[in-house]
Structures are given as C-alpha cells and as structure tokens.
PDB file of C-alpha atoms in Angstrom:
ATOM      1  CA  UNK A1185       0.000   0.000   0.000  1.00 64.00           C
ATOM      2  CA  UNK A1186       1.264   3.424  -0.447  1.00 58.00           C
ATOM      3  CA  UNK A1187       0.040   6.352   0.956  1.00 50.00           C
ATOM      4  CA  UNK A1188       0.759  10.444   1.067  1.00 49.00           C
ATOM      5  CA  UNK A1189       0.660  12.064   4.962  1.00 49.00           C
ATOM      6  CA  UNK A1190      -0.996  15.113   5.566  1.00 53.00           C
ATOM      7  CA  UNK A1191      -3.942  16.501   7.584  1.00 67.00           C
ATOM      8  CA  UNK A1192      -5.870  16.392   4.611  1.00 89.00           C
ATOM      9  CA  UNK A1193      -9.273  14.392   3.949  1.00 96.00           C
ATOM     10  CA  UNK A1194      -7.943  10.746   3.265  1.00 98.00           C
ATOM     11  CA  UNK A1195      -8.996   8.781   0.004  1.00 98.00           C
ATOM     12  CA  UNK A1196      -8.247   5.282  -0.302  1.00 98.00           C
ATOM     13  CA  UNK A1197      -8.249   3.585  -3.484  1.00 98.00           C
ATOM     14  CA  UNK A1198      -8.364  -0.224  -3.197  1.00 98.00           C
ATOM     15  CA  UNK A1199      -7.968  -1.512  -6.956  1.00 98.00           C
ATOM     16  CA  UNK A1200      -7.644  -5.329  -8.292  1.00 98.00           C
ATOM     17  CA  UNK A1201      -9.349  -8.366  -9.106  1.00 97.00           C
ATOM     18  CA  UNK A1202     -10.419  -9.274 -12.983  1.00 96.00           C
ATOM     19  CA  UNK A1203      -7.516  -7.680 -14.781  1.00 96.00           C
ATOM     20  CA  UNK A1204     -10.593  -6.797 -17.740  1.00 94.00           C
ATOM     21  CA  UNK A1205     -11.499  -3.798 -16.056  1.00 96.00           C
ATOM     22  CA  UNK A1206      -7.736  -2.847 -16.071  1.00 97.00           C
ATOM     23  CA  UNK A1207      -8.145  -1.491 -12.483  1.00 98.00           C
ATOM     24  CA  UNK A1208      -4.374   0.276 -12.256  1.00 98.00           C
ATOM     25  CA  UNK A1209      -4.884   2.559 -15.295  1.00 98.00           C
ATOM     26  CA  UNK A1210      -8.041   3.689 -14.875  1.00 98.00           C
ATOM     27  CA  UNK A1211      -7.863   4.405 -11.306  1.00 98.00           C
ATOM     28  CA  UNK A1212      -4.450   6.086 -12.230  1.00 98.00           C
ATOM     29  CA  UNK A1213      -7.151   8.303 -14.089  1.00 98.00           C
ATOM     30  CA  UNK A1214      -8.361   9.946 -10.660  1.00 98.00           C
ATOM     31  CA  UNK A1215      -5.192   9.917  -8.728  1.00 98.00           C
ATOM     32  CA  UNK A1216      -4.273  13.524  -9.833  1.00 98.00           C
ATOM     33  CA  UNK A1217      -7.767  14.828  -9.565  1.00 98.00           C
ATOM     34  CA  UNK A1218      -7.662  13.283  -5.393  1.00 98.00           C
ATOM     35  CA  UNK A1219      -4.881  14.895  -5.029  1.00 98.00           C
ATOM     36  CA  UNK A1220      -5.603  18.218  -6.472  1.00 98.00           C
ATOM     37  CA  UNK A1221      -9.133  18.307  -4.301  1.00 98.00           C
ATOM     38  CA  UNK A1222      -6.616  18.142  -1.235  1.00 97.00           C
ATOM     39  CA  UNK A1223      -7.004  14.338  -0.411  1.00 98.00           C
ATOM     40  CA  UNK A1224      -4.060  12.495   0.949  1.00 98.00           C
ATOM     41  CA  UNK A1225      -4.468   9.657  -0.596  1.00 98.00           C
ATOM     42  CA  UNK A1226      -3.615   5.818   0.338  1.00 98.00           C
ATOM     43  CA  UNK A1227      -3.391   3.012  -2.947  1.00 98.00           C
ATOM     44  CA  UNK A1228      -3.985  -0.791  -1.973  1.00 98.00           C
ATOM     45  CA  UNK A1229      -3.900  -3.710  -3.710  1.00 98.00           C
ATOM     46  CA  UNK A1230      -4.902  -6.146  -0.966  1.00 98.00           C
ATOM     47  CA  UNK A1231      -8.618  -5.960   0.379  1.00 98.00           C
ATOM     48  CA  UNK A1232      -6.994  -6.528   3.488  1.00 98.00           C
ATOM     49  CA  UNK A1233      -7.563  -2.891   4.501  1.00 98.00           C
ATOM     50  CA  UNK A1234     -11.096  -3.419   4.968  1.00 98.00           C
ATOM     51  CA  UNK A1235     -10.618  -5.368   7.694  1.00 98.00           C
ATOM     52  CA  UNK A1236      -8.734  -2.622   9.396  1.00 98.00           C
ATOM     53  CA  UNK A1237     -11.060  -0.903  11.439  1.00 98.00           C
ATOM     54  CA  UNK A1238      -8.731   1.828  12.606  1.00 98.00           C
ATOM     55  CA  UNK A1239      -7.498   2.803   8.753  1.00 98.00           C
ATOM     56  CA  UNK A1240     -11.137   3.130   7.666  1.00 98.00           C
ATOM     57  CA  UNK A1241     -12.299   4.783  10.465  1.00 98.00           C
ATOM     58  CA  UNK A1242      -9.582   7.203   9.483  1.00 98.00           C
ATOM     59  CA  UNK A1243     -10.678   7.186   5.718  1.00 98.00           C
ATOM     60  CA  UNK A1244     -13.484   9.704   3.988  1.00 98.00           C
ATOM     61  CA  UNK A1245     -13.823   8.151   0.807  1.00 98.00           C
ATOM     62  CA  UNK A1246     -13.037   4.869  -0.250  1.00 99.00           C
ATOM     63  CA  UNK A1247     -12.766   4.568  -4.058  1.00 99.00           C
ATOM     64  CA  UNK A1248     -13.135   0.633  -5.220  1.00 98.00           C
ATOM     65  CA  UNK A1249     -12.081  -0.661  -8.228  1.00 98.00           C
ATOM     66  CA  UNK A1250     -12.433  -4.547  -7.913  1.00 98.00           C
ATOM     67  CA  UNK A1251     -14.337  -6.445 -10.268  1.00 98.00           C
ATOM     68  CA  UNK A1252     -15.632 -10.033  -8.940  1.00 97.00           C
ATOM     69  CA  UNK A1253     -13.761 -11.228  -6.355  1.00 97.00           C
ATOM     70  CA  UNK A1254     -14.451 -12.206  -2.694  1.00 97.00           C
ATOM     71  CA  UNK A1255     -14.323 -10.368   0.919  1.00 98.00           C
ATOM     72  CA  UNK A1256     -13.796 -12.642   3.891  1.00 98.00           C
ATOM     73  CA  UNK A1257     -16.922 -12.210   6.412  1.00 98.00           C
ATOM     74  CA  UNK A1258     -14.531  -9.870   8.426  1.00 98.00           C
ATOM     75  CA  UNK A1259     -13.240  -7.872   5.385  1.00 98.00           C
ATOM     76  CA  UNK A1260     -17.382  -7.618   4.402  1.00 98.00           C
ATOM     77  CA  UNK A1261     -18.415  -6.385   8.006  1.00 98.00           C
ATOM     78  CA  UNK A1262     -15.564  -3.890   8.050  1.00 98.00           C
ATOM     79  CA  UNK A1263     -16.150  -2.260   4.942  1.00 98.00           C
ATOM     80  CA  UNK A1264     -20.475  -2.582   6.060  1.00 98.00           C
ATOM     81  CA  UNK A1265     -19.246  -0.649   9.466  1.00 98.00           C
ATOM     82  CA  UNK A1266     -17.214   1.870   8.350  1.00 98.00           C
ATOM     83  CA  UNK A1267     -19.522   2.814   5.232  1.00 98.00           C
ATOM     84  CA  UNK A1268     -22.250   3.177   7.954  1.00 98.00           C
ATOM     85  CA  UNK A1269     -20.541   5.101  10.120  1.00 98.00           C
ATOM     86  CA  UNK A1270     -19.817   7.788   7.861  1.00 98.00           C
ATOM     87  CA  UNK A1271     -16.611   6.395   5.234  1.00 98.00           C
ATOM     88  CA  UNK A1272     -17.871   7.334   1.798  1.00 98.00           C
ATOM     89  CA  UNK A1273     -17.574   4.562  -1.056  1.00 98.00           C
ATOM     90  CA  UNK A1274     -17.584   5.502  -4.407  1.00 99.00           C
ATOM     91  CA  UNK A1275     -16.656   3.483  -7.958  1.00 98.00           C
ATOM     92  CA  UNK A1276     -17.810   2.639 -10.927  1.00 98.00           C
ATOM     93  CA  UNK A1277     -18.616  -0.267 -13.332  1.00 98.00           C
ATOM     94  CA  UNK A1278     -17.686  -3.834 -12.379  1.00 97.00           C
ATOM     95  CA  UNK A1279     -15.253  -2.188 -10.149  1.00 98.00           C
ATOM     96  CA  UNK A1280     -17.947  -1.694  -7.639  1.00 98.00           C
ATOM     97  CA  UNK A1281     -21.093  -3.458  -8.827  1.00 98.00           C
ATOM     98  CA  UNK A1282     -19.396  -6.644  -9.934  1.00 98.00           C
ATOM     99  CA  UNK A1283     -17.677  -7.555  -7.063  1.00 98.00           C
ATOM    100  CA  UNK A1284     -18.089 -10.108  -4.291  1.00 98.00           C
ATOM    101  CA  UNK A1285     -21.279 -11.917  -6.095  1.00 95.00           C
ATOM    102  CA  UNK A1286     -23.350 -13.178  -3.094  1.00 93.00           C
ATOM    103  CA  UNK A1287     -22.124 -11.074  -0.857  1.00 97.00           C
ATOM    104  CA  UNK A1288     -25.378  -9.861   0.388  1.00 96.00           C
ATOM    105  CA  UNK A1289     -24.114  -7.040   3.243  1.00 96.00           C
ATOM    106  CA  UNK A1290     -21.853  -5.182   0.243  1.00 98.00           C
ATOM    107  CA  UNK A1291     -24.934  -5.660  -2.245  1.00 97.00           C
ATOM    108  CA  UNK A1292     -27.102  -3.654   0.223  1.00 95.00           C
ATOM    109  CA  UNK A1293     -24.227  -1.027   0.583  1.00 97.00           C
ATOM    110  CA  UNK A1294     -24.029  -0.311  -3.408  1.00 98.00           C
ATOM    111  CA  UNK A1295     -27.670  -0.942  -4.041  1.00 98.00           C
ATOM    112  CA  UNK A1296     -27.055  -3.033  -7.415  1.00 98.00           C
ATOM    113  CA  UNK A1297     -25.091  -5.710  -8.252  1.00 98.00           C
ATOM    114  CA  UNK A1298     -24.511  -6.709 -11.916  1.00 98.00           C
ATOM    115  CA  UNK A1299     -26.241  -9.697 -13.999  1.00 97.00           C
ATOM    116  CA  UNK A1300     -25.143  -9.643 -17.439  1.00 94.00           C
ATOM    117  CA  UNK A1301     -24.136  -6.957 -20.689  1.00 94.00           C
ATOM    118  CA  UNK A1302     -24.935  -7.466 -24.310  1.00 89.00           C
ATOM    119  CA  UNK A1303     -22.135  -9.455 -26.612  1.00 88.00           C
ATOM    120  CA  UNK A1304     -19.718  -6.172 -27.204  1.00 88.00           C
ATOM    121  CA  UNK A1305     -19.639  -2.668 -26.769  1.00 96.00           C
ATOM    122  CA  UNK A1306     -23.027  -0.619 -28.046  1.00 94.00           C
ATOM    123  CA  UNK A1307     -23.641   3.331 -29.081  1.00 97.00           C
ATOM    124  CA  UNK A1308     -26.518   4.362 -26.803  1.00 97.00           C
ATOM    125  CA  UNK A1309     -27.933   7.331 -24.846  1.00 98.00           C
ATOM    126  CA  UNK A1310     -27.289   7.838 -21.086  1.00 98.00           C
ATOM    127  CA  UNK A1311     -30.546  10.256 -20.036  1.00 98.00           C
ATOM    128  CA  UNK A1312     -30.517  12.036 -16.809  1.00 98.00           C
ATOM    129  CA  UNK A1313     -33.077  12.347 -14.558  1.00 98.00           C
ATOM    130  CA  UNK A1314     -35.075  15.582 -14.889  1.00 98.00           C
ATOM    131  CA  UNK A1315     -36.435  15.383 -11.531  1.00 97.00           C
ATOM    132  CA  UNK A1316     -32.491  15.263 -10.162  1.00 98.00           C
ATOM    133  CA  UNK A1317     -31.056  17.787 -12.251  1.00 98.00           C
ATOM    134  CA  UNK A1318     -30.086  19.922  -9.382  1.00 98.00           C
ATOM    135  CA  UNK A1319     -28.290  16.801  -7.811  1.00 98.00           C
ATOM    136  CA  UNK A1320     -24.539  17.934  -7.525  1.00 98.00           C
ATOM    137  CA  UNK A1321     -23.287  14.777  -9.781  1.00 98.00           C
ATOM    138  CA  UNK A1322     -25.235  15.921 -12.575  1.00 98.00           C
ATOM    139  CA  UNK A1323     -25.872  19.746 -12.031  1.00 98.00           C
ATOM    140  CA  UNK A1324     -25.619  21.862 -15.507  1.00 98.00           C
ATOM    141  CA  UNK A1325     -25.100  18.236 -17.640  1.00 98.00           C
ATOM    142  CA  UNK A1326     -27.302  16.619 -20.510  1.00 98.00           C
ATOM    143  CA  UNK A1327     -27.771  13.487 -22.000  1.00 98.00           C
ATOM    144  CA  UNK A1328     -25.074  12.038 -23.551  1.00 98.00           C
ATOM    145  CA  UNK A1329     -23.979   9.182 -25.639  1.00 98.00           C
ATOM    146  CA  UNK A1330     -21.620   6.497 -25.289  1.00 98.00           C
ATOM    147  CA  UNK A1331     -19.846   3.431 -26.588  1.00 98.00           C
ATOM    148  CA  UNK A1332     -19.425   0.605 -23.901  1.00 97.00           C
ATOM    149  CA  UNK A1333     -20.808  -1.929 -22.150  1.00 96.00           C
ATOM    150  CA  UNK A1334     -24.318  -1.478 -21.109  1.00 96.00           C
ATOM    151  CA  UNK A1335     -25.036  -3.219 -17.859  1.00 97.00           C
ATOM    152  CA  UNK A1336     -28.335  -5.196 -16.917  1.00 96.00           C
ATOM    153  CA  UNK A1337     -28.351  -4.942 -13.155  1.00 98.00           C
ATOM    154  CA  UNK A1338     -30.739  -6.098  -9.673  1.00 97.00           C
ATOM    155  CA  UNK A1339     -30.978  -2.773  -7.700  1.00 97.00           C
ATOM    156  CA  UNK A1340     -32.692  -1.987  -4.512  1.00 96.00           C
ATOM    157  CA  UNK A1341     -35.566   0.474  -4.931  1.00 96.00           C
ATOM    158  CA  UNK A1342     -33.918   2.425  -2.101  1.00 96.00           C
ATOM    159  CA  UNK A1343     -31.463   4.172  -4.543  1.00 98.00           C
ATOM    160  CA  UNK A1344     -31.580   7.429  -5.811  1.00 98.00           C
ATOM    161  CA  UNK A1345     -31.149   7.420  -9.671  1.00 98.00           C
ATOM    162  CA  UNK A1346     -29.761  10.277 -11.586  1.00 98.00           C
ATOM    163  CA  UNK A1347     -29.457   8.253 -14.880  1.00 98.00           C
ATOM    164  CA  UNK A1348     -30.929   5.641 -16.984  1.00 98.00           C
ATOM    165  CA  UNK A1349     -30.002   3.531 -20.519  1.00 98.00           C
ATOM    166  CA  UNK A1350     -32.742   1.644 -22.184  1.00 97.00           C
ATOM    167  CA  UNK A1351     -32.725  -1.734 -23.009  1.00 94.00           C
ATOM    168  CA  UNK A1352     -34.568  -2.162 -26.572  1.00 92.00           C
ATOM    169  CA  UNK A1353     -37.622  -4.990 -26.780  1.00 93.00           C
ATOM    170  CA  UNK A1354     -35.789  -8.217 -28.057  1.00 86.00           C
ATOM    171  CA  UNK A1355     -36.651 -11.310 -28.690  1.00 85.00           C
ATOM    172  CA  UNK A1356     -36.279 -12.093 -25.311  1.00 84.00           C
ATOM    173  CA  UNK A1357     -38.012  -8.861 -23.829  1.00 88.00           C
ATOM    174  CA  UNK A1358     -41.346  -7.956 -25.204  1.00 92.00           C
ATOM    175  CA  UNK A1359     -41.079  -4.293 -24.109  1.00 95.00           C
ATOM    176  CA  UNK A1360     -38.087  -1.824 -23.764  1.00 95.00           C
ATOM    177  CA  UNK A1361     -36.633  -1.625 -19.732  1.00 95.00           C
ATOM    178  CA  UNK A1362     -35.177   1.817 -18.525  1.00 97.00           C
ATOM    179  CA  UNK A1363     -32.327   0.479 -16.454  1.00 98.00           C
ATOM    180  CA  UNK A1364     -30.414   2.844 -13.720  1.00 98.00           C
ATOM    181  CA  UNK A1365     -26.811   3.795 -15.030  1.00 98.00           C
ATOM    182  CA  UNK A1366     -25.919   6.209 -12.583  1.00 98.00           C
ATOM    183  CA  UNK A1367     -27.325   6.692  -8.922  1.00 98.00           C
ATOM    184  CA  UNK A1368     -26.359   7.825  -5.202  1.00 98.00           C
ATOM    185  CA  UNK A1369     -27.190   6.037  -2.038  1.00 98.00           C
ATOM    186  CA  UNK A1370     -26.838   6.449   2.052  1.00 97.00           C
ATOM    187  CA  UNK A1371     -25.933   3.822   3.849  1.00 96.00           C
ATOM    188  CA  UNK A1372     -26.100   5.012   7.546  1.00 97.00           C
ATOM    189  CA  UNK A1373     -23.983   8.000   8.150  1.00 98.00           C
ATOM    190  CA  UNK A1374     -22.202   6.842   5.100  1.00 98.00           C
ATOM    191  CA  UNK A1375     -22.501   7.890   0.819  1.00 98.00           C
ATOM    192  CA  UNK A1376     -22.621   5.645  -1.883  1.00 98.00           C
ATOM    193  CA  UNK A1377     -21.657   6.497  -5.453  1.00 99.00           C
ATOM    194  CA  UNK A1378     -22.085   4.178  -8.519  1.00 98.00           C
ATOM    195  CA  UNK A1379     -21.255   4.649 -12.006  1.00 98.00           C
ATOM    196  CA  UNK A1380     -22.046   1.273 -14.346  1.00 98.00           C
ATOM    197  CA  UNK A1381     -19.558   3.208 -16.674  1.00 98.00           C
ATOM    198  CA  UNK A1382     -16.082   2.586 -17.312  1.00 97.00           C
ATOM    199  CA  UNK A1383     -15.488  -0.774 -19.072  1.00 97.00           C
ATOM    200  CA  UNK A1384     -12.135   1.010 -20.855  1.00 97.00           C
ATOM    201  CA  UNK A1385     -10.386   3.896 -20.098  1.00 97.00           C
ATOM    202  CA  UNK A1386     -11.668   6.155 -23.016  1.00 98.00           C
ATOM    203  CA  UNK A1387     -15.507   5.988 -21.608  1.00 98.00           C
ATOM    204  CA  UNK A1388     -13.693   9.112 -19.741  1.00 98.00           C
ATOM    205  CA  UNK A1389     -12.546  10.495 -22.856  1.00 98.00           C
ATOM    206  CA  UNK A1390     -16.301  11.341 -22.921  1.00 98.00           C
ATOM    207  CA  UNK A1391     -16.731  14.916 -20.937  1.00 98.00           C
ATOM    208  CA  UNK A1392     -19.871  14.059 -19.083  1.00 98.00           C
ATOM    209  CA  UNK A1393     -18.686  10.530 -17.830  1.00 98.00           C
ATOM    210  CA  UNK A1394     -15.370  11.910 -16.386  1.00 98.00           C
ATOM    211  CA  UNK A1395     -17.194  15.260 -15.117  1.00 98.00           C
ATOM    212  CA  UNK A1396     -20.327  12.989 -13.172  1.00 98.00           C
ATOM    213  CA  UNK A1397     -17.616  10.616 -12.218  1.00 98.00           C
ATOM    214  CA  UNK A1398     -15.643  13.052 -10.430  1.00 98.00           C
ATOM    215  CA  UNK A1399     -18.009  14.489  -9.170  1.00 98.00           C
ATOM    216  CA  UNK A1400     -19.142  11.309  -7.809  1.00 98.00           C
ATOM    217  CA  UNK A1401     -15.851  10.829  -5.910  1.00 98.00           C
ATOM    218  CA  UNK A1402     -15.978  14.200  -3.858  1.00 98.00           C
ATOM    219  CA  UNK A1403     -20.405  13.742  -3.288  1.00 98.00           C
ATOM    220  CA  UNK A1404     -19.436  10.924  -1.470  1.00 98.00           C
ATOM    221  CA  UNK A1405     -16.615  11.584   0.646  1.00 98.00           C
ATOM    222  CA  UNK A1406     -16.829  12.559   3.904  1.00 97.00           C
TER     223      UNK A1406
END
C-alpha cells in the first residue's frame, strides 16, 4: 500500500481483481484529480484494509475498483461498518457493482449488483433524470452518448437514480426496460456512489462521464 501524509481528507483507493477492467490505469485516471481536491491519498492492492477498522475509520472516501472477487466475512463487516458510520464509497462499473457476487451485506451497501451486458460494446444514450437535475453529480449536464458496455443490473428500490439507458424490446423482452446507469445512495452516516460506466479507459474520454464521475468521488466523501 502506499500512501501520502498530511492533515488532509484521506482517500483510499483499493484496486484489483479481474484484470478486464484494467483497475491500475483507470484508477491512475483519478489519482491527480484526489490529489488536487486536497485528499491524501492511500493506494492498496490487498482488500486486506477493509478489515482494518482503525485505517477506515480514518478514511473519507473509499474509491473501489475490484471487479468479482471475494471479501472474507470480516473484510465484508468492516467495509459494512465503516460505510455506515460515515466512510464514503464511491466506484464505478464492475469495479464496484461486480464484485463479491453473493455477498449480500456489500450488495445492500451499493444498491445493485450486476447480472449480465450485451455481446460487445453498443452506441446508446445515457438520459438524466429531470427530476435530479439539481443533484450535484449531474448539475448543468445533458444526456449524452456512449460506446461501452451497457449493464443489466438487480438494484434496490432504495437508490436514488440520476441516470438511466434503455434496453430495446428483443426477442427475449417484449417491451423496452429503462435500467439505472448512474445513482447515489446512504448507507447510515455513510454515501454511496455508482457509475455502471467505465469498461475502458476512453468511456472518460467522454466529458460528461469523467465530469459525473468526479463528481461522484468528492459527493461521497466525507
């Protein structure tokens, strides 16, 4: 683990798991932008850490990018605890909503977990909600359009969606399904961000993605 010592708000990034997701470069991505927003912030490769009460006690915002995976039941209560008492978690795509299938204390902390994507990448529309346009992830953005992975996901109703994709009738699906791409979540004292987007590193070439995704990071930090 390496880490950065200051009296500033503490981010730790805890990165790993399916290599697919390519979990060092794209965190790499927000590393600067931490930084710059005056977090000192801590890098691990072990999920380990969430087992260490005092470190995420310690911690504002935990940033996750592990994609499947498993926590031991004392790395899963940890992570549970600390969210609830007031440790943000943030991520995006697999990174945070395909991890630790079955696990279902860090399913009820993200509020989705993943089930399956179309063969390939796809061109399609990301819509925000109108009703949340004043929501600080999305503030002063539109709809916008992407090409990645669109995700089919269970989510809790208790989840606060900012955006949606739609999932066209099929042969398989009589009628189209608005699916949540984007939402925000408590979790006791605690904030949840989740992005389903970021398969590759250039879905962040795409203004909107990087802008609600940053966004996303400092929402949910402490």
């Amino acid at each position: 683990m390496t880490s950065e010592t200051s009296d500033a708000r503490r981010a730790l990034v805890v990165r790993g798991g399916w290599e697919g997701h390519d979990p060092v470069t794209i965190t790499d991505l927000f590393l600067p932008f931490l930084r710059q927003r005056g977090f000192d912030v801590r890098v691990s490769d072990s999920l380990d850490v969430y087992a260490d009460a005092e470190l995420l006690a310690a911690t504002d915002l935990v940033v996750q990018c592990w994609t499947m995976g498993g926590l031991t039941p004392e790395q899963s209560a940890g992570l549970a605890s600390a969210v609830r008492a007031g440790t943000g978690l943030a991520g995006w795509h697999g990174g945070i909503v395909d991890s630790f299938r079955g696990d279902v204390a860090y399913t009820l902390l993200t509020g989705g977990q993943f089930l399956m994507h179309p063969d390939g990448f796809s061109d399609h529309t990301v819509t925000l909600a109108e009703d949340r346009a004043d929501h600080p992830v999305i503030a002063g953005l539109g709809d916008f359009r992407v090409h990645t992975e669109k995700y089919w996901l269970a989510t809790d109703p208790d989840i606060d969606v900012l955006a949606t994709t739609v999932f066209e009738a099929a042969e398989d699906r009589p009628r189209a399904v608005t699916m949540p791409a984007v939402w925000t979540r408590t979790a006791g004292a605690g904030r949840v961000f989740v992005s389903t987007i970021g398969h590759k590193a250039d879905d962040f070439d795409v203004p909107e993605v990087r802008a609600l995704t940053e966004r996303g990071l400092l929402w949910a930090s402490r």
